[in-house]
XYZ file of C-alpha atoms in Angstrom:
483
model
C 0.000 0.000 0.000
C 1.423 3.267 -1.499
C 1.959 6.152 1.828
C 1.945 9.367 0.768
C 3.404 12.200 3.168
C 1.004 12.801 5.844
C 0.257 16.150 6.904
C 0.791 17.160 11.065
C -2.314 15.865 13.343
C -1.825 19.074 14.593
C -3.268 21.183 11.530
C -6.666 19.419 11.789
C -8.895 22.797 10.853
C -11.805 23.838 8.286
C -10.394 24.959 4.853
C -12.810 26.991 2.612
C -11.550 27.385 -0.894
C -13.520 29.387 -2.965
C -12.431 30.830 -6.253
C -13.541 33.949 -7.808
C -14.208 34.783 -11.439
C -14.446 37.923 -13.673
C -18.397 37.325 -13.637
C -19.243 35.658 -11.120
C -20.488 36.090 -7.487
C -19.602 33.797 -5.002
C -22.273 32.607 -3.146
C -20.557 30.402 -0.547
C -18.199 33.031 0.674
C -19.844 32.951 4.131
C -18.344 29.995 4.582
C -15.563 31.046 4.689
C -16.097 32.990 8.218
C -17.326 29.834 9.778
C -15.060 28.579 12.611
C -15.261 25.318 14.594
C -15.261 26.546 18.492
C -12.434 27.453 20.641
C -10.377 27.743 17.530
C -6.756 29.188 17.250
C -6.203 30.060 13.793
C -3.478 28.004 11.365
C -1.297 29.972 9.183
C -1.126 29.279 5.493
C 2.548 28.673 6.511
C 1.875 26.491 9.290
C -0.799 24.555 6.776
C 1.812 23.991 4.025
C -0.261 25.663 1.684
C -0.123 28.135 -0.984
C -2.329 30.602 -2.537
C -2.404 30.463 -6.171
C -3.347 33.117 -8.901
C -3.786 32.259 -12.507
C -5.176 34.023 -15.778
C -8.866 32.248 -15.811
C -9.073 32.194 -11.822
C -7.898 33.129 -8.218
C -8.262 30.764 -5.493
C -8.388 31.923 -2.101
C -7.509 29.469 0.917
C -8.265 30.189 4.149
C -7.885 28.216 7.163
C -9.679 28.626 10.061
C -9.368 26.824 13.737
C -7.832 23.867 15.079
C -10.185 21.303 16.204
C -10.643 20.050 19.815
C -7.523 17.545 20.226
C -10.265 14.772 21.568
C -11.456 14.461 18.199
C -8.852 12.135 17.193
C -9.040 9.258 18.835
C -6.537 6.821 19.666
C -7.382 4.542 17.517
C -5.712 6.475 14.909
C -1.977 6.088 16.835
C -2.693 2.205 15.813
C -4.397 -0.135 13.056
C -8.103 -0.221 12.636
C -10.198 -3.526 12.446
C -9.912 -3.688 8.964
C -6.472 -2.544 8.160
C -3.972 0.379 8.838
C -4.525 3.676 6.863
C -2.896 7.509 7.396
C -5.583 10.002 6.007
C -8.229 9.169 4.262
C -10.474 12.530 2.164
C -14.045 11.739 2.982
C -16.615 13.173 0.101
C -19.367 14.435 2.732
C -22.472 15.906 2.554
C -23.677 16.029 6.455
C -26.254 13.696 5.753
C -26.734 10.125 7.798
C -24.684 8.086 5.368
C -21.726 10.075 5.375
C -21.824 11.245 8.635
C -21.386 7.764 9.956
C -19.021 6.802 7.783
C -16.558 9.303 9.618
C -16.423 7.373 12.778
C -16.382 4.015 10.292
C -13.565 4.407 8.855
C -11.692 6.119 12.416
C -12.877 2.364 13.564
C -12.147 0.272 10.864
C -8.901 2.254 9.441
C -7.675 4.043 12.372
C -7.387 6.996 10.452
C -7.799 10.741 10.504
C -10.648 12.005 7.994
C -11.090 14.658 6.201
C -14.133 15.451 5.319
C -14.628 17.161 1.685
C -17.816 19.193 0.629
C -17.653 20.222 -3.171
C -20.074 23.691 -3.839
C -21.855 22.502 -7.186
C -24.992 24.495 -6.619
C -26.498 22.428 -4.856
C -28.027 25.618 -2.140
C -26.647 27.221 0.657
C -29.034 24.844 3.041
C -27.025 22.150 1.720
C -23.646 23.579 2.935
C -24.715 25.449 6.582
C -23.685 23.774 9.330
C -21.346 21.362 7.855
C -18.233 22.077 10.231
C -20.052 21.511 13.441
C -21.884 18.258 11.803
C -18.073 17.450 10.712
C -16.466 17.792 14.285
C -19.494 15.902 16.073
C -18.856 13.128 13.823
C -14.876 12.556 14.529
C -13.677 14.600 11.186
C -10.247 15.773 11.606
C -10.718 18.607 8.917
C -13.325 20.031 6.758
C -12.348 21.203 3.445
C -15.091 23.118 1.014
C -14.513 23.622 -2.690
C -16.536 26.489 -4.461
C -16.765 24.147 -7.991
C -19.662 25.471 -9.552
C -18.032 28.120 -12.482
C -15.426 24.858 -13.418
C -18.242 22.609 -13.071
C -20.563 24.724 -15.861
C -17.531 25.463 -17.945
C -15.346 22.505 -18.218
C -17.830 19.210 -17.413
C -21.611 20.668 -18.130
C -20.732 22.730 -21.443
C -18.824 20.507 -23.209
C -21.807 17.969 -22.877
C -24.093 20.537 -24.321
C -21.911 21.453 -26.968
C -21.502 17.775 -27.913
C -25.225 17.069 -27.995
C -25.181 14.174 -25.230
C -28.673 12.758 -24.357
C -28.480 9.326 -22.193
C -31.380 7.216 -23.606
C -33.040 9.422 -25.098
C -34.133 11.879 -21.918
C -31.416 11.954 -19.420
C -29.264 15.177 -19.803
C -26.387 13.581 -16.793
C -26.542 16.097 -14.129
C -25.457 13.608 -11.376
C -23.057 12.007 -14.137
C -21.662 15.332 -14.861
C -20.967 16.066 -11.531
C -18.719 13.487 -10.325
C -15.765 13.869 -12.063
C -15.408 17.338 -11.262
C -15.800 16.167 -7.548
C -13.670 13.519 -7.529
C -10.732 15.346 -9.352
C -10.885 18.235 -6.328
C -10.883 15.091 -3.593
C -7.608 14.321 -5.629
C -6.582 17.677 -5.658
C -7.235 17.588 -1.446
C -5.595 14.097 -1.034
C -2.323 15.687 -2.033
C -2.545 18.905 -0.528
C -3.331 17.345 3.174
C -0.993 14.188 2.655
C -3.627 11.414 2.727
C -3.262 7.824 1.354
C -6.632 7.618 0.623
C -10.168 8.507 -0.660
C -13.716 7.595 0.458
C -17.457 7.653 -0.721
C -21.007 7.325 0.413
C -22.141 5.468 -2.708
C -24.011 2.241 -2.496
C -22.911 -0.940 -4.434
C -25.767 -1.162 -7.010
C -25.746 2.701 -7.938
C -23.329 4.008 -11.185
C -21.553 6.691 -8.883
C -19.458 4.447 -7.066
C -18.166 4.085 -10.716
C -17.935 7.251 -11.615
C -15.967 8.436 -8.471
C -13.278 5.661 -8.282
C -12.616 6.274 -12.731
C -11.852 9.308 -11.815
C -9.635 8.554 -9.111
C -8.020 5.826 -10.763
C -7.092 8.392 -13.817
C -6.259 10.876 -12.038
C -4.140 8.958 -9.000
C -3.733 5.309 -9.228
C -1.704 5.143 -6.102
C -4.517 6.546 -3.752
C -6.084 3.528 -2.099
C -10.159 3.583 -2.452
C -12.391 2.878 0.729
C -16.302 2.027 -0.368
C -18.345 1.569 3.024
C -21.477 0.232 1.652
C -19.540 -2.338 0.348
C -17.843 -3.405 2.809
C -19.684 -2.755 6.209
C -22.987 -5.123 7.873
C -24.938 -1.667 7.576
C -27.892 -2.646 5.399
C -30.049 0.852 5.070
C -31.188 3.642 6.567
C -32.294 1.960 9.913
C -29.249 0.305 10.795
C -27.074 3.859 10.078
C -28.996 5.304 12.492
C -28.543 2.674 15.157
C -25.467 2.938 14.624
C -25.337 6.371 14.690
C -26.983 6.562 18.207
C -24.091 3.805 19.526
C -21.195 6.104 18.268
C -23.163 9.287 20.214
C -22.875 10.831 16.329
C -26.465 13.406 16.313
C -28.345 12.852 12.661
C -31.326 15.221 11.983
C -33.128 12.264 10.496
C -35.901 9.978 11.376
C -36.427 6.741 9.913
C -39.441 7.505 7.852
C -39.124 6.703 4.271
C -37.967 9.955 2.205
C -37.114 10.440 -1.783
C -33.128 10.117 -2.557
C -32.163 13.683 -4.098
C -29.048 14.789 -5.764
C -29.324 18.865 -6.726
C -26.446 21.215 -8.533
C -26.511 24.017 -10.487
C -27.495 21.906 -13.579
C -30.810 19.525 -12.230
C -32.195 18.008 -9.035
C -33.172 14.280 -9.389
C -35.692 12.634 -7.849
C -35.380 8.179 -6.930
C -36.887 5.905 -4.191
C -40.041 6.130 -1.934
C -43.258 5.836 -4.098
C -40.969 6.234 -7.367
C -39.434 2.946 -6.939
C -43.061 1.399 -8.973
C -42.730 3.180 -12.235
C -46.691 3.096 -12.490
C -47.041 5.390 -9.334
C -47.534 8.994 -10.633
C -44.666 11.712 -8.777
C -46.170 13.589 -6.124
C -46.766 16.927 -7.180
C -45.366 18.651 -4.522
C -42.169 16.130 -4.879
C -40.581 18.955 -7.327
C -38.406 21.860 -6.378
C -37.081 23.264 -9.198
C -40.257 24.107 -11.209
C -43.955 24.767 -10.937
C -45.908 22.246 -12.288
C -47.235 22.950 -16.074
C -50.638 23.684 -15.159
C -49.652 26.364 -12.505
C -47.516 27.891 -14.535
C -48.079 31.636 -15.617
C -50.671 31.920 -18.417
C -48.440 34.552 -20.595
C -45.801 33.386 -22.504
C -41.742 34.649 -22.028
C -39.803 34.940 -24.816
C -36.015 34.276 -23.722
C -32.591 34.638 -26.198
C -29.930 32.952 -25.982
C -26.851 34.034 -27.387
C -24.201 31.145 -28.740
C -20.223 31.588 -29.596
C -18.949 28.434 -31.259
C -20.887 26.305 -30.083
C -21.388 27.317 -26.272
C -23.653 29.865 -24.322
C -22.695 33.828 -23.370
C -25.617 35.592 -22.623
C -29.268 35.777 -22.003
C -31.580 38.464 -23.394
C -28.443 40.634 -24.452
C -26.860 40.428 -20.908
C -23.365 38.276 -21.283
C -22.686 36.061 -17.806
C -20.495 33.873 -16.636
C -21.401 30.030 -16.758
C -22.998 29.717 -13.735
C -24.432 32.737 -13.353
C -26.408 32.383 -16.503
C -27.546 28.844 -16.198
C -28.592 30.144 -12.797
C -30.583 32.444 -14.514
C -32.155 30.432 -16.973
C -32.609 27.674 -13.883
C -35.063 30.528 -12.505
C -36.412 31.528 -15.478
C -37.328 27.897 -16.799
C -38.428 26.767 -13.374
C -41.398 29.082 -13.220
C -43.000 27.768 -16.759
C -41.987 24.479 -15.780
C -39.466 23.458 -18.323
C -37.558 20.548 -17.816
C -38.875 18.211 -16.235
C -38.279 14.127 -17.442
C -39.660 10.685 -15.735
C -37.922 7.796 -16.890
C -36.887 4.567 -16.651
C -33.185 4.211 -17.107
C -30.139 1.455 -17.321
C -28.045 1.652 -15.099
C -24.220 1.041 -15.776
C -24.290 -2.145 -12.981
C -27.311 -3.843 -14.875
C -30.524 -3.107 -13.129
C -33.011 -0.747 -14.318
C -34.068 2.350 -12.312
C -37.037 4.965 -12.190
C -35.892 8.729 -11.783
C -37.724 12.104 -11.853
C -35.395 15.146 -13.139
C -35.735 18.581 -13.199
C -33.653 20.294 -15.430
C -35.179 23.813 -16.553
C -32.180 25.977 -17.270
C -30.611 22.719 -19.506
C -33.489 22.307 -21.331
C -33.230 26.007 -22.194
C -29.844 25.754 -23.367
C -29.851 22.420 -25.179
C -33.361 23.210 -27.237
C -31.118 26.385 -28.410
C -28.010 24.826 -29.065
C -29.728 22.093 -31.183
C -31.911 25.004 -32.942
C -28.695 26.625 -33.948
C -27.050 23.354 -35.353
C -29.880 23.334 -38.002
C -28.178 26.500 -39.631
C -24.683 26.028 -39.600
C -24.036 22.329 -40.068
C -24.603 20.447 -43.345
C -26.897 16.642 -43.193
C -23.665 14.647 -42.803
C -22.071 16.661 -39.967
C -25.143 16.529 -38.553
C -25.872 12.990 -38.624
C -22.002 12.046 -37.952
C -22.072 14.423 -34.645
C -25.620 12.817 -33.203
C -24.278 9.281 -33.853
C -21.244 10.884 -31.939
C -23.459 12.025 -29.181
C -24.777 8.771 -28.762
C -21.564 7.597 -27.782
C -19.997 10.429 -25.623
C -22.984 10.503 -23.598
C -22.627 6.579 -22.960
C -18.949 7.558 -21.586
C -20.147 10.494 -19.302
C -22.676 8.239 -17.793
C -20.592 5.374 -17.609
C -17.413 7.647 -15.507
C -15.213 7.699 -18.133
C -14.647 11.429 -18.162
C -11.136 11.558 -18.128
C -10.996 9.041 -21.055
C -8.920 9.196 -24.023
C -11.432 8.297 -26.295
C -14.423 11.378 -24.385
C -11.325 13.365 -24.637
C -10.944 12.780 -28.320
C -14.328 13.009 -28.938
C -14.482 16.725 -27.045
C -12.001 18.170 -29.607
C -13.677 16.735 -32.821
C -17.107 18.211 -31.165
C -14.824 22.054 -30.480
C -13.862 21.340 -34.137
C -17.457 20.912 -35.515
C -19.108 23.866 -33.733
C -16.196 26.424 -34.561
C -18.796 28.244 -36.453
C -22.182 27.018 -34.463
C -22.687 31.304 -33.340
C -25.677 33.605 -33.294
C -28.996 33.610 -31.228
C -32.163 31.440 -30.757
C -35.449 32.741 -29.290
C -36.905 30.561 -27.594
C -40.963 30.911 -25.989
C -41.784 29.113 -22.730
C -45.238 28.529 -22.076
C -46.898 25.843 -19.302
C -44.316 23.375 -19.495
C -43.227 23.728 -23.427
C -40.568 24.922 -25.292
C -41.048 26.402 -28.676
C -37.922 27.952 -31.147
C -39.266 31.079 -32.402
C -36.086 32.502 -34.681
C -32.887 31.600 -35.206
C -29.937 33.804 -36.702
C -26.025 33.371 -37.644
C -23.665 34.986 -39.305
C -22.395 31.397 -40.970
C -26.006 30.469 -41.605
C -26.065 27.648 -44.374
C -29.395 28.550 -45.698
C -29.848 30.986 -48.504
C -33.524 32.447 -48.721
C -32.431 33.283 -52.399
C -31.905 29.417 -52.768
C -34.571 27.858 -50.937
C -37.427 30.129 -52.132
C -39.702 28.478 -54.719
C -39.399 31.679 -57.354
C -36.735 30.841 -59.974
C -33.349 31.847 -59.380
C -29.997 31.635 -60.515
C -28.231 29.462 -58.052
C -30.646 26.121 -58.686
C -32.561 25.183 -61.549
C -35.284 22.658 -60.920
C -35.342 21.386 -64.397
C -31.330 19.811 -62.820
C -33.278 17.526 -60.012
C -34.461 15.168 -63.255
C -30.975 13.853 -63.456
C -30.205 13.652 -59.685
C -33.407 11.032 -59.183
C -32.663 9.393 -61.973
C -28.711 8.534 -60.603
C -29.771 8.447 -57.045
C -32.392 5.843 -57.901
C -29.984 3.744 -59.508
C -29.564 1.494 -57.309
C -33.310 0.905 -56.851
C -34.321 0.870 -60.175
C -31.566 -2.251 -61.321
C -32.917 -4.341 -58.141
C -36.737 -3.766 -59.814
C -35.227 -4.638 -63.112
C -34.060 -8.087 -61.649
C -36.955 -8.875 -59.452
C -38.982 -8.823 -62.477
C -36.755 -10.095 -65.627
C -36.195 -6.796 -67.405
């Protein structure tokens, strides 16, 4: 088992790293004022950190607070009940399953965690709280990534510029999502010194997939700790048992609730009365959108504004990628756009029901597509959706950091070089309906396509096209029938 340079029990703290764009406004930058209690602030020095400054971004690290020195038990001075490990980067959420797995793996691995908490817009009410809920479990550090301007610009446009559908329906907001977590729990793993990574994903779900792909690409040498596979903890009931035995407080009950997963690009919606695909979602089940029927009775007209292939602006105002799928999230979500019940394959075999909502991506993809129509010829066309097909199989599948996704990225920059202008799009109860479309590489010519006579095509040449294009048919009729 590979060790990699552990970092000082002694610079246990909460980390909040947060970077800022041109465009952008941070939304999570409260937390970085949170502070476990009876802290003494860490120097970057003392951390072994650095802040860094590039062209595209600034990241700012702070650290905050040392925690209480009884949260690291002694179990970590020896080996756990399953094995000996240093540090192991936790990816947390606050929620049951993940906030027993912290004492788990102190247990089992008699290790320090760190827990890690990735910002992909998934709402401030999903990040409050989280260093408190991360010290009462055992964590020995909390770290918090703002992701959500990488996550729009370098995971959820490339999909949309490249067209990928899953079956049909599924636009891969959870799929989407992964990678760019798991490459930041990389990115933690070596700036803390740990020797491992952990994740609250079940055994029959794709994400375990998609998490340890990543981390195999990325760092092969980084040891991979799945609790659901490995522990007697069957569901909910017995993680709160065991919850209550390691004194760890869960705001939870052991009713039956839907599984969510929310960011800045859908919210999806699996288990409780879902689970029989014949039951009909709840209406008030959905957070995203209003249902169709409550949705205003006036129609909005929305633009979208497209540079080679990939979105800038809304109704003339340019924003940054998050900040205008945020937009179009809010604007969507009140004509209820977006939303998809399906029955999907999972990567691991079984079929699955889900409920997404996806208001702002609907938005963006209907345009996209729209735009297509004018500046690619049939075969591009047809060679990029049989393309799409393919790359969206990868992204579901975890194979982000793929050669082959990777190659199939650049031929889709390639195709859309020219794929500019606008669409106008109208939303009205639940529908989405192109209204005009405009480029300045437009491939149709009104002085071409009009039926009046022009210069350009002459009908009278479309005699001699059937008759070669037919060819092929016409000799097959001439055998079938002796001529």
């Amino acid at each position: 088992m590979t060790q990699l340079k552990a970092s000082p029990a002694s610079a246990c703290s909460f980390l909040a790293i947060a970077p800022s764009f041109h465009h952008a406004s941070i939304t999570t930058g409260h937390l970085l004022r949170h502070q476990f209690s009876k802290a003494k602030p860490l120097s970057l020095k003392e951390l072994g950190l650095k802040t860094s400054v590039g062209a595209n971004k600034l990241q700012v690290i702070k650290a905050a607070a040392r925690i209480d020195t009884e949260v690291v038990s002694e179990t970590t001075k020896g080996g756990g009940l399953r094995g000996k490990l240093n540090k192991v980067v936790l990816a947390y959420s606050g929620g049951l399953d993940t906030s027993v797995i912290v004492p788990w793996l102190r247990e089992n691995y008699g290790c320090e965690v760190v827990c890690f908490t990735a910002d992909v817009g998934q709402g401030i009410k999903e990040l409050d709280g989280l260093e408190a809920k991360a010290k009462a479990s055992g964590a020995c550090q909390l770290v918090v990534k703002d992701l959500k301007e990488e996550f729009v610009r370098e995971y959820i446009f490339p999909c949309l510029r490249a067209g990928a559908v899953y079956e049909r329906k599924y636009l891969l907001g959870t799929s989407m999502a992964r990678p760019v977590i798991a490459k930041a729990m990389v990115d933690v793993a070596k700036e803390v010194g740990a020797d491992a990574v952990s994740h609250g994903c079940t055994g029959k779900g794709n994400d375990q997939v998609r998490f340890e792909l990543t981390f195999f690409a990325l760092n092969p040498k980084l040891n991979v700790v799945a609790p659901w596979r490995e522990w007697d903890i069957t569901g909910r009931e017995d993680a709160i048992e065991y919850a209550k035995k390691h004194n760890i407080p869960v705001p939870v009950t052991k009713k039956s609730i839907y599984s969510r997963d929310r960011n800045l690009w859908h919210l999806s919606h699996e288990g409780d009365i879902l689970e029989d695909p014949a039951n009909e979602p709840k209406k008030d089940m959905y957070m995203m959108s209003v249902d169709a029927e409550d949705a205003p009775d006036e129609a909005e007209y929305v633009e979208i504004e497209i540079e080679s292939g990939l979105p800038v602006s809304v109704n003339g105002k340019r924003l940054s990628p998050a900040t205008l799928l945020t937009e179009l999230n809010e604007i969507g979500g009140r004509h209820g756009i977006g939303r998809i019940d399906m029955v999907e394959n999972r990567l691991v075999g079984m079929k699955s029901r889900g409920v997404y909502e996806t208001p702002g991506g609907t938005i963006l993809f209907a345009a996209a597509r729209e735009l297509e129509f004018l500046t690619l010829d049939r075969e591009t066309i047809q060679v990029k959706d049989s393309l799409a097909l393919k790359y969206a199989e990868l992204v579901y599948a975890g194979r982000w950091f793929d050669p082959l996704r990777e190659s199939m990225d650049a031929f889709m920059q390639k195709i859309t070089e020219t794929t500019t202008g606008s669409v106008t799009l109208k939303l009205y109860k639940g529908s989405v309906t192109v209204t005009s479309r405009k480029s300045p590489f437009s491939l149709y010519r009104q002085d071409i396509s009009s039926f009046e006579s022009g210069q350009i095509y002459d009908q009278a040449d479309a005699a001699g096209f059937i008759r070669l294009y037919g060819l092929p048919m016409r000799v097959r009729a001439m055998l079938e029938q002796g001529i």
